Tab-separated table of C-alpha atoms in Angstrom:
chain	number	residue	atom	x	y	z
A	1	MET	CA	-116.413	56.211	59.023
A	2	THR	CA	-115.269	53.578	61.300
A	3	ARG	CA	-111.165	54.680	60.349
A	4	ARG	CA	-112.071	58.071	60.792
A	5	LEU	CA	-113.806	57.759	64.192
A	6	SER	CA	-111.334	55.443	65.433
A	7	ALA	CA	-108.300	57.923	64.398
A	8	THR	CA	-110.514	60.406	66.529
A	9	LEU	CA	-110.898	58.658	69.719
A	10	LEU	CA	-107.120	57.750	69.175
A	11	ALA	CA	-106.025	61.498	69.052
A	12	LEU	CA	-108.402	62.003	71.877
A	13	SER	CA	-106.741	59.652	74.334
A	14	LEU	CA	-103.415	60.981	73.467
A	15	ILE	CA	-104.349	64.469	74.697
A	16	CYS	CA	-106.159	62.696	77.477
A	17	LEU	CA	-102.809	61.314	78.311
A	18	GLN	CA	-101.028	64.203	77.906
A	19	ALA	CA	-103.200	65.969	80.323
A	20	ILE	CA	-102.506	63.101	83.001
A	21	ARG	CA	-99.199	62.992	82.693
A	22	ALA	CA	-98.677	67.254	82.720
A	23	GLN	CA	-96.357	68.211	85.401
A	24	THR	CA	-97.902	71.389	87.131
A	25	ILE	CA	-99.299	72.432	90.643
A	26	ASP	CA	-102.152	70.893	92.443
A	27	LYS	CA	-105.114	72.679	92.014
A	28	THR	CA	-105.702	72.835	95.930
A	29	LEU	CA	-102.759	74.413	97.070
A	30	ALA	CA	-102.906	76.316	93.896
A	31	SER	CA	-106.127	77.829	95.151
A	32	THR	CA	-104.188	79.071	98.038
A	33	LEU	CA	-101.183	80.933	96.966
A	34	GLY	CA	-100.659	84.409	95.706
A	35	PRO	CA	-99.458	85.442	92.228
A	36	ALA	CA	-95.729	85.134	92.790
A	37	GLU	CA	-95.647	82.123	94.954
A	38	LEU	CA	-97.532	80.668	92.108
A	39	GLN	CA	-95.166	81.535	89.380
A	40	ASP	CA	-92.410	80.772	91.452
A	41	LEU	CA	-93.770	77.317	91.929
A	42	TYR	CA	-95.336	76.656	88.685
A	43	GLU	CA	-91.876	77.058	87.347
A	44	ILE	CA	-90.146	74.657	89.377
A	45	CYS	CA	-93.137	71.881	89.263
A	46	ARG	CA	-93.487	72.711	85.185
A	47	HIS	CA	-89.866	70.969	84.816
A	48	SER	CA	-89.931	68.443	87.532
A	49	THR	CA	-92.761	65.900	89.632
A	50	LEU	CA	-93.160	67.125	93.038
A	51	THR	CA	-95.707	65.584	95.160
A	52	PRO	CA	-98.654	67.604	96.788
A	53	GLU	CA	-96.597	67.610	100.189
A	54	GLN	CA	-93.452	68.386	98.477
A	55	GLN	CA	-95.154	72.022	96.730
A	56	LYS	CA	-96.932	72.643	100.045
A	57	ASP	CA	-93.529	72.677	101.602
A	58	LEU	CA	-91.406	74.352	98.894
A	59	SER	CA	-94.473	77.052	98.214
A	60	ALA	CA	-93.781	78.102	101.958
A	61	LEU	CA	-90.005	78.821	101.835
A	62	LEU	CA	-90.789	80.385	98.528
A	63	SER	CA	-93.001	82.755	100.154
A	64	GLU	CA	-90.098	83.606	102.631
A	65	LYS	CA	-87.644	84.416	99.375
A	66	ASN	CA	-90.540	86.791	97.860
A	67	ALA	CA	-91.379	88.645	101.478
A	68	MET	CA	-87.658	89.246	101.227
A	69	PHE	CA	-87.933	90.690	97.862
A	70	MET	CA	-90.649	92.981	98.984
A	71	GLU	CA	-88.110	93.918	102.105
A	72	PHE	CA	-84.968	94.806	99.644
A	73	PHE	CA	-87.565	96.609	97.056
A	74	ARG	CA	-88.690	98.919	100.122
A	75	GLN	CA	-85.401	99.540	101.144
A	76	ASN	CA	-83.797	100.852	97.893
A	77	ASP	CA	-86.354	102.653	96.653
A	78	GLY	CA	-87.678	100.230	94.067
A	79	PHE	CA	-84.194	98.872	93.010
A	80	LEU	CA	-81.879	95.950	94.251
A	81	THR	CA	-78.579	95.360	95.058
A	82	LEU	CA	-76.957	92.859	92.743
A	83	GLU	CA	-76.039	91.365	96.382
A	84	GLN	CA	-79.511	91.361	96.962
A	85	GLU	CA	-80.287	89.634	94.012
A	86	LYS	CA	-77.550	87.121	94.619
A	87	GLN	CA	-78.986	86.514	97.945
A	88	LEU	CA	-82.974	86.136	96.697
A	89	THR	CA	-81.563	83.137	94.005
A	90	GLY	CA	-79.379	81.572	96.862
A	91	MET	CA	-83.117	81.512	99.023
A	92	LYS	CA	-84.796	79.913	96.086
A	93	GLU	CA	-81.771	77.558	95.652
A	94	SER	CA	-81.656	76.406	99.075
A	95	ALA	CA	-85.576	76.339	99.354
A	96	MET	CA	-85.430	73.824	96.399
A	97	ARG	CA	-82.416	71.435	97.993
A	98	LYS	CA	-84.370	71.311	101.367
A	99	VAL	CA	-87.502	69.983	99.801
A	100	MET	CA	-86.664	68.161	96.339
A	101	SER	CA	-84.689	64.921	96.101
A	102	ASP	CA	-81.714	65.051	93.550
A	103	GLU	CA	-82.902	63.405	91.001
A	104	GLN	CA	-85.958	66.199	91.324
A	105	LEU	CA	-83.200	68.768	91.152
A	106	MET	CA	-81.619	67.078	88.127
A	107	GLN	CA	-84.637	67.266	86.010
A	108	TYR	CA	-85.404	71.100	87.147
A	109	PHE	CA	-81.549	71.626	86.069
A	110	ARG	CA	-81.650	69.975	82.822
A	111	TYR	CA	-84.265	72.361	81.698
A	112	LEU	CA	-82.377	75.043	82.775
A	113	ALA	CA	-79.591	73.672	80.472
A	114	THR	CA	-81.942	73.193	77.295
A	115	SER	CA	-80.830	76.451	75.443
A	116	ASP	CA	-77.114	75.609	75.825
A	117	ALA	CA	-77.387	72.111	75.330
A	118	THR	CA	-79.090	72.053	72.136
A	119	ARG	CA	-76.177	75.051	71.022
A	120	ALA	CA	-73.936	72.548	71.733
A	121	GLY	CA	-75.384	69.601	69.811
A	122	HIS	CA	-75.202	71.733	67.052
A	123	GLU	CA	-71.761	72.947	67.249
A	124	ALA	CA	-70.327	69.399	67.766
A	125	ARG	CA	-72.220	68.149	64.571
A	126	ASP	CA	-70.982	70.994	62.262
A	127	ALA	CA	-67.470	70.401	63.761
A	128	VAL	CA	-67.352	66.710	63.102
A	129	ALA	CA	-69.287	67.196	59.715
A	130	ALA	CA	-66.413	69.481	59.041
A	131	GLN	CA	-63.850	66.759	59.221
A	132	MET	CA	-65.553	63.462	57.229
A	133	ASN	CA	-68.434	63.009	55.511
A	134	LEU	CA	-71.440	62.185	57.534
A	135	THR	CA	-74.796	60.443	56.475
A	136	TYR	CA	-78.208	61.929	58.304
A	137	MET	CA	-78.400	59.424	60.846
A	138	GLU	CA	-74.661	60.162	61.980
A	139	ARG	CA	-75.233	64.049	62.524
A	140	LYS	CA	-78.202	63.297	64.628
A	141	TYR	CA	-76.254	61.272	66.748
A	142	ILE	CA	-73.427	63.429	67.410
A	143	ASN	CA	-76.311	66.455	67.925
A	144	ASN	CA	-77.837	64.286	70.379
A	145	THR	CA	-74.866	62.937	72.369
A	146	PHE	CA	-73.275	66.393	72.753
A	147	TYR	CA	-76.954	67.637	73.636
A	148	VAL	CA	-76.652	64.960	76.822
A	149	ILE	CA	-73.339	65.686	77.272
A	150	GLU	CA	-74.093	69.379	77.952
A	151	GLN	CA	-77.275	69.376	79.582
A	152	GLU	CA	-76.196	66.530	82.194
A	153	SER	CA	-72.978	68.369	82.757
A	154	TYR	CA	-74.542	71.676	83.455
A	155	ALA	CA	-77.443	69.875	85.775
A	156	LEU	CA	-74.492	68.343	87.928
A	157	ARG	CA	-72.595	70.995	88.044
A	158	MET	CA	-75.400	72.618	89.850
A	159	LEU	CA	-75.842	69.703	91.883
A	160	TYR	CA	-72.733	69.213	93.555
A	161	LYS	CA	-72.153	72.805	93.540
A	162	GLY	CA	-68.742	73.609	95.374
A	163	GLN	CA	-67.822	69.638	95.072
A	164	THR	CA	-64.863	70.048	92.875
A	165	LYS	CA	-63.993	66.567	92.415
A	166	ARG	CA	-67.139	64.544	92.501
A	167	ILE	CA	-68.665	66.868	89.612
A	168	ARG	CA	-65.289	66.124	87.548
A	169	GLU	CA	-65.679	62.578	88.304
A	170	GLU	CA	-69.562	62.695	87.408
A	171	ILE	CA	-68.916	64.747	84.215
A	172	GLN	CA	-66.149	62.010	83.070
A	173	LYS	CA	-68.856	59.306	83.684
A	174	VAL	CA	-71.274	60.920	81.381
A	175	TYR	CA	-69.198	61.855	78.981
A	176	GLU	CA	-67.443	57.998	78.607
A	177	ARG	CA	-71.031	56.696	78.501
A	178	GLU	CA	-72.271	59.133	75.970
A	179	ILE	CA	-69.259	58.779	73.865
A	180	GLY	CA	-69.595	55.092	74.090
A	181	TYR	CA	-72.994	55.261	73.042
A	182	LEU	CA	-72.370	57.054	70.016
A	183	ILE	CA	-69.455	54.642	68.996
A	184	GLN	CA	-71.821	51.714	69.157
A	185	LYS	CA	-74.511	53.821	67.001
A	186	SER	CA	-72.139	55.428	64.717
A	187	GLY	CA	-68.614	54.004	64.546
A	188	ILE	CA	-67.403	57.864	65.094
A	189	PHE	CA	-65.532	58.663	68.328
A	190	VAL	CA	-65.202	62.314	69.335
A	191	ASP	CA	-62.506	63.195	71.714
A	192	ARG	CA	-62.447	66.600	73.938
A	193	ASP	CA	-60.748	68.326	71.573
A	194	MET	CA	-63.708	67.591	68.797
A	195	LYS	CA	-60.961	65.745	66.630
A	196	ALA	CA	-63.376	62.776	65.145
A	197	THR	CA	-61.946	59.303	64.202
A	198	ARG	CA	-64.185	56.561	62.726
A	199	LYS	CA	-63.342	53.567	64.296
A	200	PHE	CA	-65.623	51.304	61.920
A	201	ILE	CA	-67.919	51.541	59.265
A	202	LEU	CA	-71.478	49.764	60.173
A	203	ASN	CA	-73.452	48.149	57.591
A	204	ASP	CA	-76.770	48.238	58.857
A	205	TYR	CA	-78.311	51.209	61.237
A	206	ALA	CA	-81.033	48.850	62.510
A	207	PRO	CA	-79.273	46.838	65.445
A	208	LEU	CA	-76.791	49.783	66.060
A	209	THR	CA	-74.669	48.070	67.583
A	210	PRO	CA	-70.402	47.005	66.630
A	211	GLU	CA	-71.745	43.754	65.785
A	212	THR	CA	-72.719	44.844	62.530
A	213	ALA	CA	-69.638	46.696	61.859
A	214	GLN	CA	-67.047	46.151	58.866
A	215	GLU	CA	-62.939	46.386	60.899
A	216	PRO	CA	-61.868	48.668	60.375
A	217	ALA	CA	-62.628	51.961	58.649
A	218	GLU	CA	-59.946	53.248	56.272
């Protein structure tokens, strides 16, 4: 009985903790917004943590974007041109950049990259598995490595849009960092052409450091 009660209390505590940490719109602000502004703001705040003040400023800018949408809609008998849609997208992005910090923008852009990152992780895992025998954990490490590389690369391209050199440098840092982690965890190196090489064999996955490895792999 005591164990069941403890388990129940623990479950309730976890639910409450998740609710506290959930990212959403300030309730006072939400009560003042129309449906369109509320949805626009929710889609951003759900994936990036903004203060109530930031949410208020952002909602005001998003209202301008929605007003422009209505104007375009009425001008064209219920249709928007591709140029008008592009302009509205630009207004939303501009509003976010005015209000949000780089880290907040990165949080949101990472969310946008989720589907592509998932696919990239699976493709990398399968490509390496076709070249060498992999353990269950090695497959997970490779999947996770290329998930992060794709997700961070997309977010950086969005954050530094138009800054080609900066984007290239930042993405290279991500690649080197994540491949370095992959080598430490699995002993496997994967180049940009997806050619995999086993640098060493790990005796024990527990510490996940090169110090536990045999040199070199055959």
